[in-house]
Short mmCIF file of N, CA, C and O in Angstrom, two decimals:
data_model
loop_
_atom_site.label_atom_id
_atom_site.label_comp_id
_atom_site.label_asym_id
_atom_site.label_seq_id
_atom_site.Cartn_x
_atom_site.Cartn_y
_atom_site.Cartn_z
N MET A 1 -30.22 -56.69 -30.72
CA MET A 1 -30.36 -55.40 -30.09
C MET A 1 -31.52 -54.65 -30.73
O MET A 1 -31.73 -54.71 -31.92
N THR A 2 -32.17 -53.94 -29.89
CA THR A 2 -33.29 -53.16 -30.42
C THR A 2 -32.77 -51.84 -30.95
O THR A 2 -31.63 -51.43 -30.70
N LYS A 3 -33.66 -51.17 -31.68
CA LYS A 3 -33.27 -49.89 -32.27
C LYS A 3 -32.97 -48.84 -31.21
O LYS A 3 -32.03 -48.05 -31.35
N SER A 4 -33.74 -48.80 -30.13
CA SER A 4 -33.52 -47.79 -29.09
C SER A 4 -32.18 -48.02 -28.39
O SER A 4 -31.46 -47.08 -28.08
N ARG A 5 -31.86 -49.30 -28.15
CA ARG A 5 -30.58 -49.61 -27.53
C ARG A 5 -29.42 -49.24 -28.45
O ARG A 5 -28.39 -48.72 -27.99
N LEU A 6 -29.56 -49.51 -29.69
CA LEU A 6 -28.53 -49.17 -30.67
C LEU A 6 -28.35 -47.66 -30.77
O LEU A 6 -27.21 -47.15 -30.80
N SER A 7 -29.45 -46.93 -30.79
CA SER A 7 -29.34 -45.46 -30.89
C SER A 7 -28.71 -44.88 -29.63
O SER A 7 -27.91 -43.94 -29.70
N ILE A 8 -29.02 -45.42 -28.45
CA ILE A 8 -28.41 -44.94 -27.21
C ILE A 8 -26.92 -45.26 -27.23
O ILE A 8 -26.08 -44.44 -26.84
N TRP A 9 -26.58 -46.44 -27.67
CA TRP A 9 -25.19 -46.84 -27.76
C TRP A 9 -24.41 -45.93 -28.71
O TRP A 9 -23.32 -45.47 -28.38
N LEU A 10 -24.95 -45.64 -29.87
CA LEU A 10 -24.29 -44.75 -30.84
C LEU A 10 -24.20 -43.33 -30.30
O LEU A 10 -23.20 -42.63 -30.50
N LEU A 11 -25.23 -42.87 -29.62
CA LEU A 11 -25.22 -41.54 -29.03
C LEU A 11 -24.14 -41.44 -27.95
O LEU A 11 -23.43 -40.43 -27.86
N ALA A 12 -23.97 -42.47 -27.14
CA ALA A 12 -22.94 -42.48 -26.10
C ALA A 12 -21.55 -42.45 -26.73
O ALA A 12 -20.66 -41.71 -26.27
N ILE A 13 -21.34 -43.23 -27.78
CA ILE A 13 -20.04 -43.24 -28.46
C ILE A 13 -19.77 -41.87 -29.08
O ILE A 13 -18.65 -41.35 -29.01
N PHE A 14 -20.77 -41.27 -29.67
CA PHE A 14 -20.63 -39.95 -30.29
C PHE A 14 -20.30 -38.89 -29.23
O PHE A 14 -19.43 -38.04 -29.43
N ALA A 15 -20.96 -38.96 -28.06
CA ALA A 15 -20.69 -38.01 -26.98
C ALA A 15 -19.27 -38.17 -26.45
O ALA A 15 -18.57 -37.18 -26.21
N VAL A 16 -18.81 -39.41 -26.30
CA VAL A 16 -17.44 -39.65 -25.83
C VAL A 16 -16.44 -39.13 -26.85
O VAL A 16 -15.41 -38.54 -26.50
N ALA A 17 -16.72 -39.31 -28.13
CA ALA A 17 -15.81 -38.82 -29.17
C ALA A 17 -15.72 -37.30 -29.15
O ALA A 17 -14.64 -36.73 -29.31
N ILE A 18 -16.84 -36.62 -28.94
CA ILE A 18 -16.83 -35.15 -28.89
C ILE A 18 -16.06 -34.66 -27.66
O ILE A 18 -15.23 -33.76 -27.75
N VAL A 19 -16.31 -35.26 -26.51
CA VAL A 19 -15.62 -34.85 -25.28
C VAL A 19 -14.13 -35.15 -25.40
O VAL A 19 -13.30 -34.35 -24.96
N ALA A 20 -13.76 -36.26 -25.98
CA ALA A 20 -12.35 -36.62 -26.12
C ALA A 20 -11.64 -35.67 -27.07
O ALA A 20 -10.44 -35.42 -26.94
N HIS A 21 -12.37 -35.14 -28.02
CA HIS A 21 -11.76 -34.20 -28.97
C HIS A 21 -11.35 -32.91 -28.27
O HIS A 21 -10.30 -32.35 -28.54
N PHE A 22 -12.14 -32.43 -27.33
CA PHE A 22 -11.85 -31.17 -26.66
C PHE A 22 -10.86 -31.34 -25.51
O PHE A 22 -10.21 -30.40 -25.13
N ALA A 23 -10.77 -32.51 -24.94
CA ALA A 23 -9.87 -32.74 -23.82
C ALA A 23 -8.50 -33.11 -24.37
O ALA A 23 -8.33 -34.14 -25.00
N GLN A 24 -7.53 -32.24 -24.13
CA GLN A 24 -6.18 -32.51 -24.60
C GLN A 24 -5.27 -32.52 -23.39
O GLN A 24 -5.17 -31.55 -22.65
N ALA A 25 -4.60 -33.62 -23.18
CA ALA A 25 -3.72 -33.76 -22.03
C ALA A 25 -2.35 -33.16 -22.30
O ALA A 25 -1.61 -32.86 -21.37
N GLN A 26 -1.99 -33.00 -23.56
CA GLN A 26 -0.68 -32.49 -23.90
C GLN A 26 -0.82 -31.20 -24.70
O GLN A 26 -1.84 -30.96 -25.34
N MET A 27 0.23 -30.42 -24.67
CA MET A 27 0.26 -29.19 -25.46
C MET A 27 0.38 -29.56 -26.94
O MET A 27 0.92 -30.62 -27.27
N PRO A 28 -0.09 -28.70 -27.81
CA PRO A 28 0.08 -28.99 -29.24
C PRO A 28 1.56 -29.10 -29.61
O PRO A 28 2.42 -28.52 -28.96
N TYR A 29 1.82 -29.81 -30.67
CA TYR A 29 3.20 -30.07 -31.10
C TYR A 29 3.87 -28.77 -31.53
O TYR A 29 3.32 -27.98 -32.29
N ARG A 30 5.04 -28.55 -30.99
CA ARG A 30 5.87 -27.42 -31.40
C ARG A 30 7.27 -27.94 -31.69
O ARG A 30 7.77 -28.80 -30.95
N ALA A 31 7.88 -27.42 -32.71
CA ALA A 31 9.25 -27.86 -33.02
C ALA A 31 10.18 -27.34 -31.93
O ALA A 31 10.02 -26.24 -31.42
N TYR A 32 11.14 -28.13 -31.57
CA TYR A 32 12.09 -27.75 -30.53
C TYR A 32 13.05 -26.71 -31.07
O TYR A 32 13.58 -26.83 -32.18
N SER A 33 13.27 -25.66 -30.29
CA SER A 33 14.30 -24.69 -30.64
C SER A 33 15.21 -24.53 -29.44
O SER A 33 14.75 -24.25 -28.34
N PRO A 34 16.50 -24.74 -29.63
CA PRO A 34 17.44 -24.67 -28.51
C PRO A 34 17.44 -23.28 -27.89
O PRO A 34 17.31 -22.28 -28.62
N PRO A 35 17.60 -23.16 -26.59
CA PRO A 35 17.57 -21.85 -25.95
C PRO A 35 18.72 -20.94 -26.36
O PRO A 35 18.58 -19.73 -26.33
N ALA A 36 19.86 -21.51 -26.74
CA ALA A 36 21.01 -20.70 -27.12
C ALA A 36 21.00 -20.36 -28.60
O ALA A 36 21.94 -19.74 -29.11
N GLY A 37 19.96 -20.73 -29.31
CA GLY A 37 19.90 -20.45 -30.74
C GLY A 37 20.18 -21.70 -31.55
O GLY A 37 20.39 -22.79 -31.00
N PRO A 38 20.21 -21.55 -32.86
CA PRO A 38 20.44 -22.73 -33.70
C PRO A 38 21.84 -23.30 -33.50
O PRO A 38 22.79 -22.57 -33.24
N THR A 39 21.94 -24.62 -33.61
CA THR A 39 23.24 -25.26 -33.38
C THR A 39 24.14 -25.16 -34.61
O THR A 39 25.35 -25.19 -34.47
N LEU A 40 23.55 -25.05 -35.77
CA LEU A 40 24.34 -24.89 -37.00
C LEU A 40 24.06 -23.52 -37.60
O LEU A 40 22.94 -23.02 -37.55
N PRO A 41 25.06 -22.89 -38.19
CA PRO A 41 24.83 -21.56 -38.78
C PRO A 41 23.94 -21.66 -40.03
O PRO A 41 23.90 -22.68 -40.71
N TYR A 42 23.23 -20.58 -40.29
CA TYR A 42 22.31 -20.58 -41.43
C TYR A 42 23.06 -20.57 -42.76
O TYR A 42 22.48 -20.87 -43.80
N GLN A 43 24.33 -20.26 -42.75
CA GLN A 43 25.10 -20.26 -44.00
C GLN A 43 25.22 -21.67 -44.58
O GLN A 43 25.44 -21.83 -45.78
N LEU A 44 25.08 -22.71 -43.75
CA LEU A 44 25.17 -24.07 -44.25
C LEU A 44 23.95 -24.44 -45.12
O LEU A 44 23.98 -25.45 -45.81
N ASP A 45 22.90 -23.62 -45.07
CA ASP A 45 21.75 -23.86 -45.93
C ASP A 45 22.10 -23.70 -47.41
O ASP A 45 21.34 -24.12 -48.28
N TYR A 46 23.24 -23.10 -47.68
CA TYR A 46 23.69 -22.96 -49.06
C TYR A 46 23.88 -24.32 -49.71
O TYR A 46 23.71 -24.47 -50.92
N PHE A 47 24.20 -25.33 -48.91
CA PHE A 47 24.47 -26.66 -49.44
C PHE A 47 23.24 -27.56 -49.44
O PHE A 47 23.34 -28.75 -49.68
N ARG A 48 22.06 -27.00 -49.16
CA ARG A 48 20.83 -27.78 -49.25
C ARG A 48 20.53 -28.11 -50.70
O ARG A 48 20.94 -27.39 -51.61
N PRO A 49 19.80 -29.15 -50.95
CA PRO A 49 19.49 -29.50 -52.34
C PRO A 49 18.54 -28.46 -52.95
O PRO A 49 17.77 -27.80 -52.25
N GLN A 50 18.63 -28.33 -54.24
CA GLN A 50 17.78 -27.39 -54.99
C GLN A 50 16.31 -27.79 -54.83
O GLN A 50 15.94 -28.93 -55.09
N SER A 51 15.47 -26.84 -54.39
CA SER A 51 14.07 -27.19 -54.22
C SER A 51 13.13 -26.14 -54.79
O SER A 51 11.92 -26.27 -54.65
N GLY A 52 13.64 -25.12 -55.38
CA GLY A 52 12.76 -24.08 -55.91
C GLY A 52 13.34 -23.45 -57.16
O GLY A 52 14.27 -23.96 -57.78
N VAL A 53 12.77 -22.32 -57.53
CA VAL A 53 13.20 -21.62 -58.74
C VAL A 53 14.50 -20.88 -58.50
O VAL A 53 15.36 -20.82 -59.37
N LEU A 54 14.67 -20.33 -57.30
CA LEU A 54 15.88 -19.56 -57.00
C LEU A 54 17.05 -20.47 -56.65
O LEU A 54 16.86 -21.63 -56.30
N ASP A 55 18.24 -19.89 -56.70
CA ASP A 55 19.40 -20.66 -56.27
C ASP A 55 19.42 -20.72 -54.74
O ASP A 55 18.66 -20.03 -54.06
N GLN A 56 20.31 -21.53 -54.18
CA GLN A 56 20.31 -21.77 -52.74
C GLN A 56 20.57 -20.50 -51.94
O GLN A 56 19.97 -20.30 -50.89
N TYR A 57 21.48 -19.66 -52.43
CA TYR A 57 21.78 -18.45 -51.66
C TYR A 57 20.56 -17.54 -51.57
O TYR A 57 20.18 -17.09 -50.50
N ASN A 58 19.94 -17.23 -52.71
CA ASN A 58 18.80 -16.31 -52.72
C ASN A 58 17.54 -16.93 -52.11
O ASN A 58 16.63 -16.21 -51.71
N GLN A 59 17.49 -18.24 -52.03
CA GLN A 59 16.31 -18.88 -51.46
C GLN A 59 16.45 -19.09 -49.95
O GLN A 59 15.47 -18.93 -49.23
N PHE A 60 17.64 -19.42 -49.48
CA PHE A 60 17.80 -19.76 -48.07
C PHE A 60 18.70 -18.78 -47.31
O PHE A 60 18.31 -18.24 -46.28
N VAL A 61 19.90 -18.57 -47.79
CA VAL A 61 20.92 -17.84 -47.03
C VAL A 61 20.63 -16.34 -47.02
O VAL A 61 20.63 -15.70 -45.96
N GLY A 62 20.35 -15.75 -48.16
CA GLY A 62 20.13 -14.30 -48.25
C GLY A 62 19.00 -13.79 -47.37
O GLY A 62 19.21 -12.84 -46.59
N PRO A 63 17.81 -14.37 -47.45
CA PRO A 63 16.73 -13.88 -46.60
C PRO A 63 17.01 -14.02 -45.10
O PRO A 63 16.67 -13.13 -44.33
N LYS A 64 17.68 -15.13 -44.72
CA LYS A 64 18.00 -15.28 -43.30
C LYS A 64 19.04 -14.26 -42.86
O LYS A 64 19.00 -13.75 -41.74
N GLU A 65 19.97 -13.93 -43.75
CA GLU A 65 20.98 -12.92 -43.42
C GLU A 65 20.33 -11.54 -43.29
O GLU A 65 20.64 -10.78 -42.38
N GLN A 66 19.40 -11.21 -44.19
CA GLN A 66 18.69 -9.93 -44.09
C GLN A 66 17.87 -9.86 -42.81
O GLN A 66 17.84 -8.83 -42.13
N LEU A 67 17.22 -10.96 -42.48
CA LEU A 67 16.43 -11.00 -41.25
C LEU A 67 17.31 -10.80 -40.02
O LEU A 67 16.96 -10.04 -39.11
N ALA A 68 18.46 -11.46 -40.00
CA ALA A 68 19.38 -11.32 -38.86
C ALA A 68 19.88 -9.88 -38.75
O ALA A 68 19.98 -9.33 -37.64
N THR A 69 20.15 -9.24 -39.89
CA THR A 69 20.59 -7.84 -39.88
C THR A 69 19.49 -6.93 -39.36
O THR A 69 19.73 -6.04 -38.54
N GLN A 70 18.27 -7.13 -39.82
CA GLN A 70 17.15 -6.30 -39.38
C GLN A 70 16.88 -6.48 -37.88
O GLN A 70 16.66 -5.50 -37.16
N ILE A 71 16.92 -7.72 -37.42
CA ILE A 71 16.68 -7.97 -36.00
C ILE A 71 17.80 -7.34 -35.16
O ILE A 71 17.54 -6.77 -34.11
N GLY A 72 19.03 -7.44 -35.65
CA GLY A 72 20.15 -6.81 -34.93
C GLY A 72 20.00 -5.31 -34.83
O GLY A 72 20.25 -4.71 -33.78
N SER A 73 19.55 -4.66 -35.91
CA SER A 73 19.37 -3.20 -35.87
C SER A 73 18.20 -2.83 -34.96
O SER A 73 18.25 -1.81 -34.25
N ILE A 74 17.16 -3.65 -34.93
CA ILE A 74 16.03 -3.39 -34.03
C ILE A 74 16.48 -3.50 -32.58
O ILE A 74 16.13 -2.66 -31.73
N VAL A 75 17.29 -4.51 -32.28
CA VAL A 75 17.79 -4.69 -30.91
C VAL A 75 18.67 -3.51 -30.51
O VAL A 75 18.57 -3.00 -29.39
N GLN A 76 19.53 -3.05 -31.41
CA GLN A 76 20.37 -1.90 -31.11
C GLN A 76 19.54 -0.65 -30.84
O GLN A 76 19.81 0.11 -29.91
N GLN A 77 18.51 -0.43 -31.65
CA GLN A 77 17.63 0.73 -31.46
C GLN A 77 16.90 0.64 -30.12
O GLN A 77 16.78 1.63 -29.40
N GLN A 78 16.43 -0.55 -29.76
CA GLN A 78 15.75 -0.72 -28.48
C GLN A 78 16.71 -0.46 -27.32
O GLN A 78 16.33 0.17 -26.33
N ASN A 79 17.95 -0.92 -27.44
CA ASN A 79 18.93 -0.67 -26.39
C ASN A 79 19.21 0.82 -26.24
O ASN A 79 19.32 1.33 -25.12
N ARG A 80 19.34 1.53 -27.37
CA ARG A 80 19.56 2.99 -27.30
C ARG A 80 18.37 3.69 -26.65
O ARG A 80 18.54 4.57 -25.80
N ASP A 81 17.16 3.30 -27.04
CA ASP A 81 15.97 3.90 -26.45
C ASP A 81 15.89 3.62 -24.96
O ASP A 81 15.57 4.51 -24.16
N TYR A 82 16.19 2.39 -24.57
CA TYR A 82 16.14 2.02 -23.17
C TYR A 82 17.16 2.83 -22.36
O TYR A 82 16.87 3.32 -21.28
N GLN A 83 18.38 2.98 -22.91
CA GLN A 83 19.41 3.74 -22.21
C GLN A 83 19.03 5.21 -22.08
O GLN A 83 19.28 5.84 -21.05
N SER A 84 18.41 5.78 -23.12
CA SER A 84 18.01 7.19 -23.03
C SER A 84 16.89 7.37 -22.00
O SER A 84 16.89 8.35 -21.25
N VAL A 85 15.96 6.43 -21.92
CA VAL A 85 14.90 6.52 -20.92
C VAL A 85 15.49 6.36 -19.52
O VAL A 85 15.11 7.09 -18.60
N GLU A 86 16.43 5.44 -19.35
CA GLU A 86 17.10 5.28 -18.05
C GLU A 86 17.81 6.56 -17.65
O GLU A 86 17.76 6.97 -16.50
N LYS A 87 18.47 7.20 -18.60
CA LYS A 87 19.18 8.46 -18.32
C LYS A 87 18.19 9.54 -17.90
O LYS A 87 18.44 10.28 -16.95
N GLN A 88 17.06 9.64 -18.58
CA GLN A 88 16.05 10.62 -18.20
C GLN A 88 15.51 10.35 -16.80
O GLN A 88 15.27 11.28 -16.03
N LEU A 89 15.32 9.08 -16.46
CA LEU A 89 14.85 8.74 -15.13
C LEU A 89 15.88 9.10 -14.06
O LEU A 89 15.52 9.61 -13.00
N ARG A 90 17.15 8.83 -14.34
CA ARG A 90 18.19 9.19 -13.38
C ARG A 90 18.24 10.70 -13.18
O ARG A 90 18.41 11.18 -12.07
N GLU A 91 18.09 11.46 -14.27
CA GLU A 91 18.13 12.92 -14.15
C GLU A 91 16.89 13.45 -13.42
O GLU A 91 16.98 14.42 -12.69
N SER A 92 15.76 12.82 -13.62
CA SER A 92 14.54 13.31 -12.97
C SER A 92 14.50 12.90 -11.50
O SER A 92 13.74 13.49 -10.73
N ASP A 93 15.31 11.93 -11.09
CA ASP A 93 15.32 11.51 -9.69
C ASP A 93 16.15 12.43 -8.81
O ASP A 93 16.13 12.30 -7.59
N ARG A 94 16.90 13.34 -9.41
CA ARG A 94 17.71 14.25 -8.61
C ARG A 94 16.79 15.11 -7.75
O ARG A 94 15.70 15.49 -8.15
N ILE A 95 17.29 15.45 -6.56
CA ILE A 95 16.50 16.28 -5.65
C ILE A 95 16.56 17.72 -6.15
O ILE A 95 17.63 18.28 -6.36
N ARG A 96 15.40 18.29 -6.30
CA ARG A 96 15.35 19.69 -6.72
C ARG A 96 14.51 20.45 -5.71
O ARG A 96 13.64 19.90 -5.05
N GLU A 97 14.76 21.73 -5.62
CA GLU A 97 14.08 22.56 -4.64
C GLU A 97 12.61 22.69 -4.98
O GLU A 97 12.24 22.89 -6.13
N SER A 98 11.79 22.57 -3.96
CA SER A 98 10.35 22.65 -4.15
C SER A 98 9.94 24.08 -4.47
O SER A 98 10.52 25.04 -3.95
N GLN A 99 8.93 24.23 -5.31
CA GLN A 99 8.43 25.56 -5.64
C GLN A 99 7.30 25.97 -4.70
O GLN A 99 6.78 27.07 -4.80
N ALA A 100 6.93 25.11 -3.77
CA ALA A 100 5.90 25.44 -2.79
C ALA A 100 6.51 26.35 -1.73
O ALA A 100 7.73 26.38 -1.52
N ALA A 101 5.66 27.10 -1.06
CA ALA A 101 6.12 28.00 -0.01
C ALA A 101 6.69 27.19 1.15
O ALA A 101 6.26 26.08 1.42
N ALA A 102 7.65 27.79 1.83
CA ALA A 102 8.27 27.12 2.96
C ALA A 102 7.26 26.99 4.09
O ALA A 102 6.30 27.76 4.19
N THR A 103 7.49 26.04 4.96
CA THR A 103 6.59 25.84 6.10
C THR A 103 6.66 27.06 7.01
O THR A 103 7.74 27.56 7.32
N GLY A 104 5.50 27.54 7.46
CA GLY A 104 5.44 28.68 8.36
C GLY A 104 5.31 30.01 7.64
O GLY A 104 5.28 31.06 8.26
N THR A 105 5.25 30.03 6.34
CA THR A 105 5.09 31.27 5.59
C THR A 105 3.65 31.75 5.76
O THR A 105 2.72 30.97 5.64
N SER A 106 3.49 33.05 6.03
CA SER A 106 2.14 33.55 6.25
C SER A 106 1.38 33.63 4.93
O SER A 106 1.95 33.87 3.87
N ALA A 107 0.11 33.42 5.04
CA ALA A 107 -0.76 33.51 3.88
C ALA A 107 -2.03 34.22 4.35
O ALA A 107 -2.35 34.24 5.52
N GLY A 108 -2.73 34.82 3.46
CA GLY A 108 -3.93 35.56 3.85
C GLY A 108 -5.11 35.16 3.00
O GLY A 108 -4.94 34.76 1.84
N PHE A 109 -6.27 35.28 3.56
CA PHE A 109 -7.50 34.97 2.83
C PHE A 109 -7.90 36.19 2.03
O PHE A 109 -8.00 37.29 2.55
N MET A 110 -8.12 36.03 0.76
CA MET A 110 -8.52 37.11 -0.15
C MET A 110 -7.55 38.29 -0.08
O MET A 110 -7.93 39.45 0.04
N ASN A 111 -6.30 37.98 -0.12
CA ASN A 111 -5.26 39.00 -0.07
C ASN A 111 -5.00 39.48 -1.49
O ASN A 111 -4.33 38.82 -2.26
N PHE A 112 -5.54 40.65 -1.83
CA PHE A 112 -5.39 41.21 -3.17
C PHE A 112 -4.40 42.35 -3.20
O PHE A 112 -4.43 43.18 -4.10
N SER A 113 -3.52 42.43 -2.22
CA SER A 113 -2.58 43.56 -2.16
C SER A 113 -1.62 43.53 -3.35
O SER A 113 -1.14 44.59 -3.77
N HIS A 114 -1.35 42.39 -3.88
CA HIS A 114 -0.48 42.34 -5.05
C HIS A 114 -1.15 42.95 -6.27
O HIS A 114 -0.49 43.39 -7.19
N TYR A 115 -2.48 42.98 -6.26
CA TYR A 115 -3.21 43.53 -7.40
C TYR A 115 -3.52 45.01 -7.18
O TYR A 115 -3.28 45.84 -8.04
N TYR A 116 -4.08 45.36 -6.02
CA TYR A 116 -4.47 46.75 -5.76
C TYR A 116 -3.35 47.58 -5.17
O TYR A 116 -3.37 48.80 -5.25
N GLY A 117 -2.41 46.97 -4.55
CA GLY A 117 -1.35 47.72 -3.89
C GLY A 117 -1.81 48.25 -2.55
O GLY A 117 -2.91 47.95 -2.07
N ARG A 118 -1.00 49.06 -1.93
CA ARG A 118 -1.33 49.59 -0.61
C ARG A 118 -2.45 50.62 -0.71
O ARG A 118 -3.20 50.81 0.23
N ALA A 119 -2.60 51.32 -1.82
CA ALA A 119 -3.61 52.36 -1.95
C ALA A 119 -5.02 51.77 -1.92
O ALA A 119 -5.96 52.44 -1.51
N GLY A 120 -5.17 50.54 -2.30
CA GLY A 120 -6.50 49.94 -2.35
C GLY A 120 -7.00 49.44 -1.01
O GLY A 120 -8.15 49.06 -0.88
N MET A 121 -6.17 49.46 0.02
CA MET A 121 -6.58 48.96 1.33
C MET A 121 -7.46 50.00 2.02
O MET A 121 -7.16 51.19 2.02
N THR A 122 -8.53 49.56 2.58
CA THR A 122 -9.42 50.48 3.30
C THR A 122 -9.06 50.48 4.77
O THR A 122 -8.58 49.50 5.31
N GLY A 123 -9.33 51.62 5.41
CA GLY A 123 -9.08 51.68 6.85
C GLY A 123 -7.63 51.97 7.18
O GLY A 123 -7.20 51.70 8.29
N GLY A 124 -6.88 52.52 6.27
CA GLY A 124 -5.49 52.86 6.56
C GLY A 124 -4.59 51.66 6.47
O GLY A 124 -5.00 50.55 6.18
N ALA A 125 -3.35 51.90 6.76
CA ALA A 125 -2.36 50.83 6.71
C ALA A 125 -2.52 49.92 7.91
O ALA A 125 -2.67 50.38 9.03
N ARG A 126 -2.50 48.66 7.69
CA ARG A 126 -2.60 47.67 8.75
C ARG A 126 -1.22 47.10 9.02
O ARG A 126 -0.39 47.02 8.12
N PRO A 127 -1.01 46.65 10.21
CA PRO A 127 0.30 46.03 10.46
C PRO A 127 0.45 44.73 9.66
O PRO A 127 -0.54 44.03 9.43
N ALA A 128 1.66 44.46 9.25
CA ALA A 128 1.90 43.28 8.42
C ALA A 128 1.62 42.00 9.19
O ALA A 128 1.12 41.04 8.64
N ARG A 129 1.92 41.98 10.49
CA ARG A 129 1.70 40.79 11.31
C ARG A 129 0.95 41.19 12.57
O ARG A 129 1.20 42.24 13.14
N GLN A 130 0.11 40.33 13.01
CA GLN A 130 -0.57 40.57 14.27
C GLN A 130 0.29 40.00 15.39
O GLN A 130 1.05 39.05 15.18
N ALA A 131 0.15 40.60 16.56
CA ALA A 131 0.93 40.12 17.70
C ALA A 131 0.43 38.73 18.07
O ALA A 131 -0.77 38.47 18.10
N ARG A 132 1.35 37.89 18.35
CA ARG A 132 1.00 36.51 18.69
C ARG A 132 0.67 36.41 20.17
O ARG A 132 1.39 36.93 21.01
N GLN A 133 -0.41 35.72 20.48
CA GLN A 133 -0.77 35.54 21.88
C GLN A 133 -0.04 34.33 22.41
O GLN A 133 -0.10 33.25 21.83
N ASN A 134 0.63 34.53 23.52
CA ASN A 134 1.40 33.44 24.10
C ASN A 134 0.49 32.57 24.96
O ASN A 134 -0.36 33.07 25.68
N ALA A 135 0.68 31.31 24.89
CA ALA A 135 -0.06 30.36 25.72
C ALA A 135 0.50 30.40 27.12
O ALA A 135 1.67 30.72 27.32
N PRO A 136 -0.31 30.10 28.14
CA PRO A 136 0.21 30.10 29.51
C PRO A 136 1.31 29.06 29.66
O PRO A 136 1.29 28.01 29.03
N SER A 137 2.30 29.39 30.51
CA SER A 137 3.43 28.49 30.68
C SER A 137 3.05 27.25 31.47
O SER A 137 3.64 26.21 31.32
N MET A 138 2.07 27.36 32.34
CA MET A 138 1.61 26.21 33.12
C MET A 138 0.49 25.53 32.35
O MET A 138 -0.52 26.18 32.06
N PRO A 139 0.61 24.27 31.98
CA PRO A 139 -0.44 23.64 31.20
C PRO A 139 -1.76 23.51 31.93
O PRO A 139 -2.80 23.46 31.33
N SER A 140 -1.75 23.52 33.29
CA SER A 140 -2.99 23.34 34.01
C SER A 140 -3.62 24.65 34.44
O SER A 140 -4.64 24.65 35.12
N ALA A 141 -3.03 25.77 34.13
CA ALA A 141 -3.56 27.07 34.57
C ALA A 141 -4.88 27.35 33.87
O ALA A 141 -4.93 27.46 32.64
N GLY A 142 -5.95 27.49 34.65
CA GLY A 142 -7.25 27.82 34.10
C GLY A 142 -7.95 26.65 33.45
O GLY A 142 -8.93 26.84 32.77
N MET A 143 -7.44 25.47 33.60
CA MET A 143 -8.06 24.31 32.98
C MET A 143 -8.38 23.28 34.05
O MET A 143 -7.78 23.26 35.11
N GLY A 144 -9.30 22.39 33.74
CA GLY A 144 -9.61 21.32 34.67
C GLY A 144 -8.50 20.30 34.71
O GLY A 144 -7.66 20.24 33.81
N MET A 145 -8.48 19.52 35.73
CA MET A 145 -7.38 18.56 35.90
C MET A 145 -7.69 17.19 35.33
O MET A 145 -6.88 16.31 35.39
N GLY A 146 -8.87 16.97 34.81
CA GLY A 146 -9.17 15.66 34.28
C GLY A 146 -10.65 15.46 34.15
O GLY A 146 -11.42 16.40 34.08
N PHE A 147 -11.08 14.22 34.16
CA PHE A 147 -12.49 13.91 33.95
C PHE A 147 -13.36 14.34 35.13
O PHE A 147 -14.47 14.79 34.96
N GLY A 148 -12.87 14.20 36.33
CA GLY A 148 -13.68 14.43 37.51
C GLY A 148 -13.75 15.88 37.93
O GLY A 148 -14.47 16.24 38.84
N SER A 149 -13.02 16.77 37.37
CA SER A 149 -13.01 18.15 37.88
C SER A 149 -14.05 19.03 37.28
O SER A 149 -14.58 18.85 36.25
#
């Protein structure tokens, strides 16, 4: 084999090795944990063989018991918080009377009578409401009958 053929061959092998490293068909290894929790209680770790400076209880059982207690208190606090938020939502969903004006309430443009009072109005006292003009009772009175009229 010539040098160029050898270098191409090595380059191809190197490229395949790099591509194969990044292509993973399976998920990385994870230890199996049963969905219902551990099958054996953590208190049985007391009977594990001695492997450190501490005794078995302080090395295995005690920390797991403290962790279980802390997680239990966190779960209880989250449940209390969740229930209080649910209660606030239920209370806020109640129908309450709107503070907006009722439909059909008269309003005026630049009405400062609440500030100046009646004395500030120019031109004497005005009627509170203007007379309403009634529409004709016949819809076609005075109007064309359609496109062609």
